[in-house]
Coordinates of C-alpha atoms and ligand atoms in Angstrom, one line a residue:
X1 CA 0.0 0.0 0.0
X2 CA 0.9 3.8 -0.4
X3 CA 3.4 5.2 1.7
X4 CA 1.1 7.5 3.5
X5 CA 0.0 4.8 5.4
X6 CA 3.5 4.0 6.9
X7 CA 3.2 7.4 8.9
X8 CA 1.7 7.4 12.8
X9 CA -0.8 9.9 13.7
X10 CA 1.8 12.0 15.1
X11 CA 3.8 12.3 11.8
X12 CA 0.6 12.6 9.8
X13 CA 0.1 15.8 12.4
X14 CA 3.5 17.1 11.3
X15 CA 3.2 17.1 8.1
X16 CA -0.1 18.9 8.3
X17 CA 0.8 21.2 10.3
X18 CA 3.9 22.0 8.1
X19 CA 1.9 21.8 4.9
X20 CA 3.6 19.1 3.6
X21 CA 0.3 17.2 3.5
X22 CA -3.8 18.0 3.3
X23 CA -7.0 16.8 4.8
X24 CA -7.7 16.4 1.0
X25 CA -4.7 14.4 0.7
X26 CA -5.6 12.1 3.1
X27 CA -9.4 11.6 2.3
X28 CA -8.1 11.1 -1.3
X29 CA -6.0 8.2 0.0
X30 CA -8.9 6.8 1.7
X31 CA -11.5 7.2 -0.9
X32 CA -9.0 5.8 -3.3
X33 CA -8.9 2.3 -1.5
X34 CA -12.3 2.4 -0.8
X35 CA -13.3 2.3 -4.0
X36 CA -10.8 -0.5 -5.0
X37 CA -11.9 -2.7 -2.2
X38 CA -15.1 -1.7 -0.4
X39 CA -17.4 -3.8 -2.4
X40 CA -15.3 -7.2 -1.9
X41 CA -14.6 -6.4 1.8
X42 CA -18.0 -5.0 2.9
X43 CA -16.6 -3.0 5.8
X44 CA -19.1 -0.5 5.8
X45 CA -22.4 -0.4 6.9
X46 CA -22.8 3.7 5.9
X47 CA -20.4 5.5 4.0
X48 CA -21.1 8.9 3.6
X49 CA -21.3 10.6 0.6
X50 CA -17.8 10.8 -1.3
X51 CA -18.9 14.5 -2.3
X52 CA -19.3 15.1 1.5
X53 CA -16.7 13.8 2.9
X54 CA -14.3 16.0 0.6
X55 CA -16.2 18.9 1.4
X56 CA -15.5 18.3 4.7
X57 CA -12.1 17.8 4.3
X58 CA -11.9 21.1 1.9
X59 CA -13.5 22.9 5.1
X60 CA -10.8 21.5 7.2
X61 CA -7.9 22.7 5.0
X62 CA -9.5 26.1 4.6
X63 CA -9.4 26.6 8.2
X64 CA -5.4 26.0 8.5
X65 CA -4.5 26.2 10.6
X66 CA -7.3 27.0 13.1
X67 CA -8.4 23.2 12.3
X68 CA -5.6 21.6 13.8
X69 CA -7.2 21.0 17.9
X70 CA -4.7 18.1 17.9
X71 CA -2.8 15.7 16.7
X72 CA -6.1 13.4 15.3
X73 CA -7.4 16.9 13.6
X74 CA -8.2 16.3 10.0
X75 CA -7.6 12.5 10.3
X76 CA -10.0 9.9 8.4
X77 CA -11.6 7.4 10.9
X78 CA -14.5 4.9 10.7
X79 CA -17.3 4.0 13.5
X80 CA -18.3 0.7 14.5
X81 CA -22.1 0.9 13.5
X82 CA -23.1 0.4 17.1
X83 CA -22.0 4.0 18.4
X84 CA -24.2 7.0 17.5
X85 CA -23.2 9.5 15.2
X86 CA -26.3 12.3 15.1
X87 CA -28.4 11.7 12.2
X88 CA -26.7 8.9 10.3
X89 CA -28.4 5.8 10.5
X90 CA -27.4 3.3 13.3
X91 CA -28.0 -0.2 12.7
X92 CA -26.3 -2.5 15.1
X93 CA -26.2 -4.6 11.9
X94 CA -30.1 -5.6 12.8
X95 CA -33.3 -5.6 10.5
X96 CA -35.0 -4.7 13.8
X97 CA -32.8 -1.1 14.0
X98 CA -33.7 -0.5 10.2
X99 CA -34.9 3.0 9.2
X100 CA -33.8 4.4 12.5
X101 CA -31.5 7.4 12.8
X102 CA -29.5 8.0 16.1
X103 CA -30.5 11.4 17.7
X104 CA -27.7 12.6 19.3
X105 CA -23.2 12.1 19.5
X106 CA -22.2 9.2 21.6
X107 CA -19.6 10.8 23.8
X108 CA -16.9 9.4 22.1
X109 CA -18.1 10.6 18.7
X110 CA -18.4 13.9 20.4
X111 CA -15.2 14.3 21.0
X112 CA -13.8 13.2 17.4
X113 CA -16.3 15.7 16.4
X114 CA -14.5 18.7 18.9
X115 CA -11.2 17.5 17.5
X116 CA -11.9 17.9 14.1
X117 CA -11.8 14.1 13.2
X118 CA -13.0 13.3 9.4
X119 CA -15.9 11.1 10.1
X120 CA -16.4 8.7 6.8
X121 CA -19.2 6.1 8.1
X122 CA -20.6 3.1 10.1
X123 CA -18.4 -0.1 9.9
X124 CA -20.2 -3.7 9.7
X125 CA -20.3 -5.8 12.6
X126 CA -22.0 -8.9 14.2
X127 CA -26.1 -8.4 14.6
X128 CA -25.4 -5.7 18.4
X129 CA -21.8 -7.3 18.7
X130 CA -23.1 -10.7 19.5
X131 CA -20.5 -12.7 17.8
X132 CA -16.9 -13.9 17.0
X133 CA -16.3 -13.5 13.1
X134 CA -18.8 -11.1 11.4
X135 CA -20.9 -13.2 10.0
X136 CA -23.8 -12.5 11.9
X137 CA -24.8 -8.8 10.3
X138 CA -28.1 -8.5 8.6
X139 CA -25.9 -6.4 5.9
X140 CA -23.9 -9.6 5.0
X141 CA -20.2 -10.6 6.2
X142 CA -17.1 -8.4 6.4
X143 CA -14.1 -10.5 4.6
X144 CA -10.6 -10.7 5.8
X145 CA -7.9 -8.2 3.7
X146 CA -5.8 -10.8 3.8
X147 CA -7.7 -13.7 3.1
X148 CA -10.9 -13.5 1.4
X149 CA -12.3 -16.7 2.0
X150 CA -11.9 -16.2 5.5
X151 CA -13.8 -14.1 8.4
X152 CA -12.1 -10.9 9.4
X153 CA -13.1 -12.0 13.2
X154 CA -15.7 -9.8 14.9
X155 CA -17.8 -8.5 16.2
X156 CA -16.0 -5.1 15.2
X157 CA -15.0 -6.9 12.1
X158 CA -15.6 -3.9 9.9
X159 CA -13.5 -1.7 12.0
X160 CA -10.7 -3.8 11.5
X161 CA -11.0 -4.8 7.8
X162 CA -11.2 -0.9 7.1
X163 CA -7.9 -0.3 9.1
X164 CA -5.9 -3.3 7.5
X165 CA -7.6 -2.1 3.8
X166 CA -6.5 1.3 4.3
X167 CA -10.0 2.7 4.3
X168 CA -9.4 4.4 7.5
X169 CA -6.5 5.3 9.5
X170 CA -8.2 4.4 12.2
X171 CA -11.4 2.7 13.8
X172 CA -14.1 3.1 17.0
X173 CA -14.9 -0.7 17.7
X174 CA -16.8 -1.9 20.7
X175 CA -15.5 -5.0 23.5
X176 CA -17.4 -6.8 25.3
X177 CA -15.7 -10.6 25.7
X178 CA -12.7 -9.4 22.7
X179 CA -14.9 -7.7 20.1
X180 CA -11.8 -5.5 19.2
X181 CA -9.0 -7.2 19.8
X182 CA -10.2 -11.0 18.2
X183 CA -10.8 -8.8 14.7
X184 CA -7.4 -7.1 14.8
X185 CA -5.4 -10.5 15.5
X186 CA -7.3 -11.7 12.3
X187 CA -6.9 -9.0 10.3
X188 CA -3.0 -7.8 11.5
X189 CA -4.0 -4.4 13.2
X190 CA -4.1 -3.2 16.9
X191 CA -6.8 -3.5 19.1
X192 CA -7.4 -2.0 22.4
X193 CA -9.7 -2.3 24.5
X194 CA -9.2 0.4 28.5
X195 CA -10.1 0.2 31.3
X196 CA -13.6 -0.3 32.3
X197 CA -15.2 3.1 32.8
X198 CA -12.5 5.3 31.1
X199 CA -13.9 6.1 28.0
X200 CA -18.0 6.8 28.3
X201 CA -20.3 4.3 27.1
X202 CA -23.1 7.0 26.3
X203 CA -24.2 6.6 22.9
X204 CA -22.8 3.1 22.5
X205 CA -26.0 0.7 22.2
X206 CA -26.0 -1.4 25.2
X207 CA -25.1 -5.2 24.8
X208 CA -23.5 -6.7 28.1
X209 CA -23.5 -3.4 30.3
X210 CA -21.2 -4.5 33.2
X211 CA -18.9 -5.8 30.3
X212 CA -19.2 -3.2 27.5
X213 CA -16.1 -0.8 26.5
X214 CA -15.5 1.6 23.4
X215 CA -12.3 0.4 22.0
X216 CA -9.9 2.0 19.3
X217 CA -8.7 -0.1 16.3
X218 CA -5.6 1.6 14.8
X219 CA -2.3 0.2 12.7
X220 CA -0.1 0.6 15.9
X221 CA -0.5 1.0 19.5
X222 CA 1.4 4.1 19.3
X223 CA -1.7 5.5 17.3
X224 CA -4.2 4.0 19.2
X225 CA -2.7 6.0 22.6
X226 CA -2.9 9.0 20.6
X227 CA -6.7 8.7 20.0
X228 CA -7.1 6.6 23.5
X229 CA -6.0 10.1 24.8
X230 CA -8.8 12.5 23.0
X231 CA -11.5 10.2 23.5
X232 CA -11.0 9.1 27.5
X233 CA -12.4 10.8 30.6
X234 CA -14.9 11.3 32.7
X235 CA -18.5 11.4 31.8
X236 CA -21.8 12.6 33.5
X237 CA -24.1 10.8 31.2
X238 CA -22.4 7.4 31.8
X239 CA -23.0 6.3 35.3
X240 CA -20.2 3.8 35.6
X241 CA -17.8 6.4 33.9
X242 CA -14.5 6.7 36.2
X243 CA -13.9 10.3 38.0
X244 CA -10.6 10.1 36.2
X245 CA -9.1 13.5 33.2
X246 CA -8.6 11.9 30.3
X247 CA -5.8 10.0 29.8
X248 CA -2.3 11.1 28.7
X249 CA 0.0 10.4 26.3
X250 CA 3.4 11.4 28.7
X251 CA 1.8 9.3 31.2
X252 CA 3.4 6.1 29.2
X253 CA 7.0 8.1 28.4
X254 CA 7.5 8.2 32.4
X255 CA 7.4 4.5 32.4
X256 CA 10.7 2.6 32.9
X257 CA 10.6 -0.3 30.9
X258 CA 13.0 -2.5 32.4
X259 CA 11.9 -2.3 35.6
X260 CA 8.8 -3.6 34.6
X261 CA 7.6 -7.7 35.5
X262 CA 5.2 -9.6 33.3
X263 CA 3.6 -12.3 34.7
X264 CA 3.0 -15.4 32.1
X265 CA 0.3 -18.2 32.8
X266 CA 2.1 -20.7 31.0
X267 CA 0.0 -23.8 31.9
X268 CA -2.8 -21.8 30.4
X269 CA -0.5 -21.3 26.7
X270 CA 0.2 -25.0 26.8
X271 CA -3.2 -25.9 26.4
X272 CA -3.3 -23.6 23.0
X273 CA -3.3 -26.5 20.6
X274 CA -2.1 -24.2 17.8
X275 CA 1.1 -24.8 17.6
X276 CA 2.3 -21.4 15.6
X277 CA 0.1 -19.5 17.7
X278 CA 1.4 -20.8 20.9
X279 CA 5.1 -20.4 19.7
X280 CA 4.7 -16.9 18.8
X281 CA 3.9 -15.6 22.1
X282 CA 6.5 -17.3 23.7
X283 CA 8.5 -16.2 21.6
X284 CA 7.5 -12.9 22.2
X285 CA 8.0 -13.5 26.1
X286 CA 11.5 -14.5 25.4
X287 CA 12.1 -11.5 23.9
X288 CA 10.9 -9.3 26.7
X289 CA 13.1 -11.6 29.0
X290 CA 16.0 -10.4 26.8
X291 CA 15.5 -6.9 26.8
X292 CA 16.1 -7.2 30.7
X293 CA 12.1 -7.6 31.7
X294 CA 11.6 -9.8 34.1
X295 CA 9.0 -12.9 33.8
X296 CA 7.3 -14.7 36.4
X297 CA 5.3 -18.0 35.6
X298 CA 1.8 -17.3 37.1
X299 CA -1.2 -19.0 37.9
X300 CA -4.8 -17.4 37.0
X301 CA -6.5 -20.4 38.8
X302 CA -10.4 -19.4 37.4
X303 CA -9.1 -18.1 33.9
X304 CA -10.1 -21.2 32.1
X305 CA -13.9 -20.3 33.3
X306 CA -14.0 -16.8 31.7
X307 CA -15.4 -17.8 29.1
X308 CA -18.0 -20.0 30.1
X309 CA -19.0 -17.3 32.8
X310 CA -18.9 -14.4 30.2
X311 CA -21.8 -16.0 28.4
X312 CA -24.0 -16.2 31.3
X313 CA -23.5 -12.7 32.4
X314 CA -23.3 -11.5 28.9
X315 CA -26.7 -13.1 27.6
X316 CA -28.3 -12.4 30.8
X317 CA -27.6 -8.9 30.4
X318 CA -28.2 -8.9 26.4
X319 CA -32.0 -10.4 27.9
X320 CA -32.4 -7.4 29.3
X321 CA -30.7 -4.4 27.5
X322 CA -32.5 -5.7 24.2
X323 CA -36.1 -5.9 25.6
X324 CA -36.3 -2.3 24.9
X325 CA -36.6 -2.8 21.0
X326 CA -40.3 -3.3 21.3
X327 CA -41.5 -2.4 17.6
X328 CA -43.0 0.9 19.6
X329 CA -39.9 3.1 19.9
X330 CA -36.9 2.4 17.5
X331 CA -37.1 1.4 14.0
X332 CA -38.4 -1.6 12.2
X333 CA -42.4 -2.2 13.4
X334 CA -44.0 -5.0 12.2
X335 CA -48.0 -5.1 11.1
X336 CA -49.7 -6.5 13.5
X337 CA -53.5 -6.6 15.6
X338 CA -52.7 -5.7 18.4
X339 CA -49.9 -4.6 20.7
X340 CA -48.9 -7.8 22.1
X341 CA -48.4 -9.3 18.7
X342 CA -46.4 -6.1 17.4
X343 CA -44.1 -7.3 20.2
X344 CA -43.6 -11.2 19.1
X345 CA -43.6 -9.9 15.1
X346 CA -41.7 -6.9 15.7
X347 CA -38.6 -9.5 17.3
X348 CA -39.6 -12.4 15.9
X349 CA -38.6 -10.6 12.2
X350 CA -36.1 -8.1 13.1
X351 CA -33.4 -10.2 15.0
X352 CA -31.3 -12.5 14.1
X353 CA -30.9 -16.2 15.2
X354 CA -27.9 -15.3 17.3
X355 CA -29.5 -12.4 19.1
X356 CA -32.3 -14.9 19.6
X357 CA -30.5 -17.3 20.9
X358 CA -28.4 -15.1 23.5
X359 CA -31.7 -13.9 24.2
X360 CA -33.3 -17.3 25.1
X361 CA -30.3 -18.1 26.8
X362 CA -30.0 -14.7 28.7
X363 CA -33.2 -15.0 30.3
X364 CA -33.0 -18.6 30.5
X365 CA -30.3 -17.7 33.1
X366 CA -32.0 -15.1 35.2
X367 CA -35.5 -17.2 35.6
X368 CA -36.6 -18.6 39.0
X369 CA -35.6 -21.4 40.0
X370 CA -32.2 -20.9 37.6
X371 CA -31.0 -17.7 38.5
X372 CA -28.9 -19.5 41.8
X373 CA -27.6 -22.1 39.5
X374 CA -26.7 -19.8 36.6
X375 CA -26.3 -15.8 36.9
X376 CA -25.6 -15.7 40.9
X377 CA -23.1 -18.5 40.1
X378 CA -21.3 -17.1 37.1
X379 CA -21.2 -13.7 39.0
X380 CA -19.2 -15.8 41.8
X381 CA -16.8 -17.0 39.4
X382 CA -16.7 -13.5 37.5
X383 CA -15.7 -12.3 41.5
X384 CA -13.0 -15.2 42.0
X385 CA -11.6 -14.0 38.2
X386 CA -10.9 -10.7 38.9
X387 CA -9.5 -11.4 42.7
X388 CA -6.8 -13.8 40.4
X389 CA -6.3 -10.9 38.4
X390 CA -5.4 -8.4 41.2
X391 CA -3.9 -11.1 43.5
X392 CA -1.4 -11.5 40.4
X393 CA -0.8 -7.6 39.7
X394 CA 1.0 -7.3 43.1
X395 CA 3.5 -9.7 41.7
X396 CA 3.7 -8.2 38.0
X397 CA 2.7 -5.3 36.3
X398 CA 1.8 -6.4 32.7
X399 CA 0.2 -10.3 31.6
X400 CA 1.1 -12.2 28.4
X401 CA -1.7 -13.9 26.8
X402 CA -2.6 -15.0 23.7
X403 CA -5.3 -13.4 21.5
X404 CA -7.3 -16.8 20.5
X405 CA -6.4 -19.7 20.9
X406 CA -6.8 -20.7 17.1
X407 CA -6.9 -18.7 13.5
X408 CA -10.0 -17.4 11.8
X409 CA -12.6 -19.6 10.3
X410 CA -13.3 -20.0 6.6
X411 CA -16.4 -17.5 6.1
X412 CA -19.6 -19.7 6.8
X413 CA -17.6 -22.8 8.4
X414 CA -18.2 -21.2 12.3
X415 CA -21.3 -20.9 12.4
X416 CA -22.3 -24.0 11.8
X417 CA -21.0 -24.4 14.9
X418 CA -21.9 -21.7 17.2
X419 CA -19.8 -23.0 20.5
X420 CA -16.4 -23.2 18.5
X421 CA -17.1 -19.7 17.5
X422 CA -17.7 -18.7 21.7
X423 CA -14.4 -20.4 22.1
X424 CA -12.7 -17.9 20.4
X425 CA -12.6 -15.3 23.2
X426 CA -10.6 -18.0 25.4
X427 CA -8.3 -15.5 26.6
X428 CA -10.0 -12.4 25.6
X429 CA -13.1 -12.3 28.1
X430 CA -10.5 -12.4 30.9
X431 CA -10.1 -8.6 30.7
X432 CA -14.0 -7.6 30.6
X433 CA -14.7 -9.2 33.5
X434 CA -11.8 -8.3 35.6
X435 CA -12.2 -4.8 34.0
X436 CA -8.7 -4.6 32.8
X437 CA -7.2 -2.4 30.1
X438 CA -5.6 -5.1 27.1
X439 CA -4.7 -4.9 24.0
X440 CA -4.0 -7.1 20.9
X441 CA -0.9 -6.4 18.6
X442 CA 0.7 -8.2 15.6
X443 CA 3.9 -9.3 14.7
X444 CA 5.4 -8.8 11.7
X445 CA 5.8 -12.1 10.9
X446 CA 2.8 -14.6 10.0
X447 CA 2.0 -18.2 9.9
X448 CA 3.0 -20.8 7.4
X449 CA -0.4 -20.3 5.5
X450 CA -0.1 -16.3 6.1
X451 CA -2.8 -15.7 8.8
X452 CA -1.4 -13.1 11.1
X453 CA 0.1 -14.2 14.5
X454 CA 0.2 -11.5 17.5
X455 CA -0.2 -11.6 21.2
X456 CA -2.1 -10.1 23.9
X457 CA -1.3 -7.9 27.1
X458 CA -3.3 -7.0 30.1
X459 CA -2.4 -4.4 32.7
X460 CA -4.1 -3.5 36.2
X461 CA -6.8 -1.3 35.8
X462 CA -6.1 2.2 35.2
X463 CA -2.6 1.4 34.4
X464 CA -2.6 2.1 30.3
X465 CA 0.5 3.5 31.2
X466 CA 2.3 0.5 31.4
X467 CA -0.1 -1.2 28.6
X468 CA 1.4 1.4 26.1
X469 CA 4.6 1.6 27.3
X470 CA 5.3 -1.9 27.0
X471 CA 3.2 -2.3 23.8
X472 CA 5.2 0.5 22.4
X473 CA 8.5 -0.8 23.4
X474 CA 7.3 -4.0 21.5
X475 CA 7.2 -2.2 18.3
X476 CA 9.9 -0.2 18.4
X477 CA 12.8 -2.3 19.5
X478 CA 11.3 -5.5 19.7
X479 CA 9.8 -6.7 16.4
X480 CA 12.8 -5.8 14.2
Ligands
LIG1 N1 -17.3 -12.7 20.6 C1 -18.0 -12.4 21.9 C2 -19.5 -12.6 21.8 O1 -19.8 -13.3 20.8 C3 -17.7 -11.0 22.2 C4 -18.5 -9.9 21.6 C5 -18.1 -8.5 21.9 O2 -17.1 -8.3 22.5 N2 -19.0 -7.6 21.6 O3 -20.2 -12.3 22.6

């Protein structure tokens, strides 16, 4: 791909700042492989008009250099289709959200919007981020850039595809067990996902509320800090939001790397039956040990649960957040009698079989008689994850993790099998339930069939610091 898409956000700043490059230039760029790709990749749900999307960026340049808030000023980026964006059409990828407009910014969106980000549409995703490879979107699957015949990963699999394709230079995505970093192992981009509560969750349509965090797709962690940093703080309008300023960018350059421990749950990456995947993270361990980081073998005792105990909280909340699409107040309405039957039409014909199924499931959990046996007891295990989690931070300050256990799935071969698919987020769901800030990055190198190989980090919560600084440190030095 072109050259401009070597360049970090910061440099991309630079250069506008110095006039060595345009808005125009950039939108150009993106346009470009847009329309080369778009229509094989399917990354978007909503693009806006090309016409309007240069105007913008025309209004941008005419205001140089007034325009340029800070260092993500002027730069493309794409929204998962599950955040609102005022008046553009938000679908969640359902039939039942169809026709309906969102009426106001999600916070997050908001502050793109104050920064003078170049908003160019709503990226596919699984039917309200229930799913693994983005296959389950009323609009069709998203493929993978680098493999067509197989899933991108999901359920912010549009997000991804649109960084890896160039579309974007960068990606709003949404994580509730892995939904941003599972699509970025696949597709060989960077996928964060902070800590619970620092970046507001107002305006991003409710899935698994106690689980659910905006996260930033972006080709390097090093970018993703950058926008981590304009898009964090505290929120009134989102109750769980953390009294905390937004985060910093400096905060990560005060970190000294080699004083730093990372813990490794190596009885838990000995299970990983993928032998290339396995090898890469050690691989990447040992290369941390020979940078003079220390690594301690640790034990996460209740991690090989998460997973299990992520789909009973998850569903049981998904029950309950999605009752509200009732055929009465958003979208899609189906002709019916009466009002009970506009309820069991309305559902019945605007979700999908997955959002059924989490939804039988879901409320399945939470009945009488079940609710002891299923909810209250995944919410005990949730409790015994996260006191392994902080037991283990007093030891180390970062983990080592894979991303998934096992590569993407040829397109339509998952879901015939809906558990394999769930099995995906192994080592991903870890972090939503304990809360923790983690991010996915790639290694240069790939597999012997040329899927993308990467590995995972987790920090203690509120400590992105470390999560970038050793992320960044990764990149710079260590993946030569
Ligand atoms: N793949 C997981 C699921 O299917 C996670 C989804 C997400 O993070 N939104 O529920």
């Amino acid at each position: 791909m072109d050259e401009l898409f070597d360049i970090d956000i910061l440099e991309i700043h630079k250069r506008l700042k110095n006039k060595e490059l345009s808005v125009k230039d950039l939108t150009l760029f993106v346009l470009e492989n847009i329309k080369r790709r778009e229509e094989e990749l399917n990354a978007f749900i909503t693009l806006r008009d090309e016409d309007d999307i240069l105007k913008d960026a025309e209004g941008l340049d005419a205001r140089y250099p007034d325009y340029l808030r800070s260092p993500i000023s002027g730069i493309p980026v794409a929204i998962k289709d599950n955040i609102s964006v005022k008046d553009m059409p938000l679908t969640c990828a359902s039939r039942i959200l169809l026709g309906y407009k969102a009426p106001y910014d999600a916070t997050c969106v908001k502050k793109l919007k104050e920064n003078n980000a170049l908003l160019l549409g709503k990226t596919n995703l699984d039917e309200f981020a229930m799913g693994s490879t983005g296959e389950y979107s009323y609009f069709g699957a998203t493929k993978n850039p680098l493999h067509l015949e197989y899933v991108p990963g999901g359920s912010s699999s549009g997000s991804a595809a649109a960084v890896k394709a160039g579309f974007a230079f960068y990606a709003l995505g949404s994580d509730t067990g892995g939904s941003v970093r599972l699509p970025a192992f696949y597709t060989e981009v960077v996928g964060f996902k902070p800590t619970y509560g620092r970046i507001s969750r107002y305006g991003l349509v409710a899935f698994a509320s106690s689980l659910d965090q905006v996260g930033i797709i972006a080709r390097s962690a090093k970018d993703a800090e950058v926008v981590f940093a304009h898009i964090s703080g505290f929120d009134e309008h989102d109750s769980t939001s953390y009294p905390m300023p937004p985060y910093r960018v400096e905060e990560s350059e005060k970190v000294n790397i080699k004083e730093l421990t990372i813990g490794v749950p190596y009885s838990l990456i000995e299970k990983v039956k993928e032998e290339e995947i396995k090898n890469a993270v050690l691989e990447v361990i040992e290369r941390f040990k020979n940078a003079g980081l220390t690594v301690l073998d640790i034990d996460l005792p209740h991690a090989e649960y998460a997973v299990y105990v992520y789909q009973v909280v998850a569903t049981s909340e998904a029950s309950s957040n999605l009752s509200r699409y009732d055929g009465v107040r958003y979208g899609l309405r189906a002709k019916a009698e009466d009002l009970m039957s506009t309820y069991f039409k309305t559902r019945g014909e605007g979700f999908g079989d997955e959002v059924k199924r989490r939804i039988l499931l879901g409320t399945f959990a939470l009945s009488t008689g079940y609710y002891d046996e299923y909810y209250q007891k995944a919410q005990k295990v949730r409790r015994l994850i996260k006191e392994d989690t902080d037991s283990v931070f007093r030891r180390v300050d970062g983990i080592i993790l894979p991303v998934s256990p096992s590569f993407p799935p040829r397109l339509g071969e998952g879901i015939k099998d809906p558990i394999s698919l769930y099995l995906l987020d192994t080592f991903t769901t870890l972090a939503n339930l304990s809360g923790i800030p983690a991010i996915s990055i790639p290694l240069k190198k790939r597999s012997k069939e040329g899927f993308a190989l990467g590995f995972q980090l987790m920090t203690q919560a509120f400590r992105e610091d470390k999560l970038f600084a050793l992320s960044k440190f990764f990149e710079n030095s260590l993946d030569g």
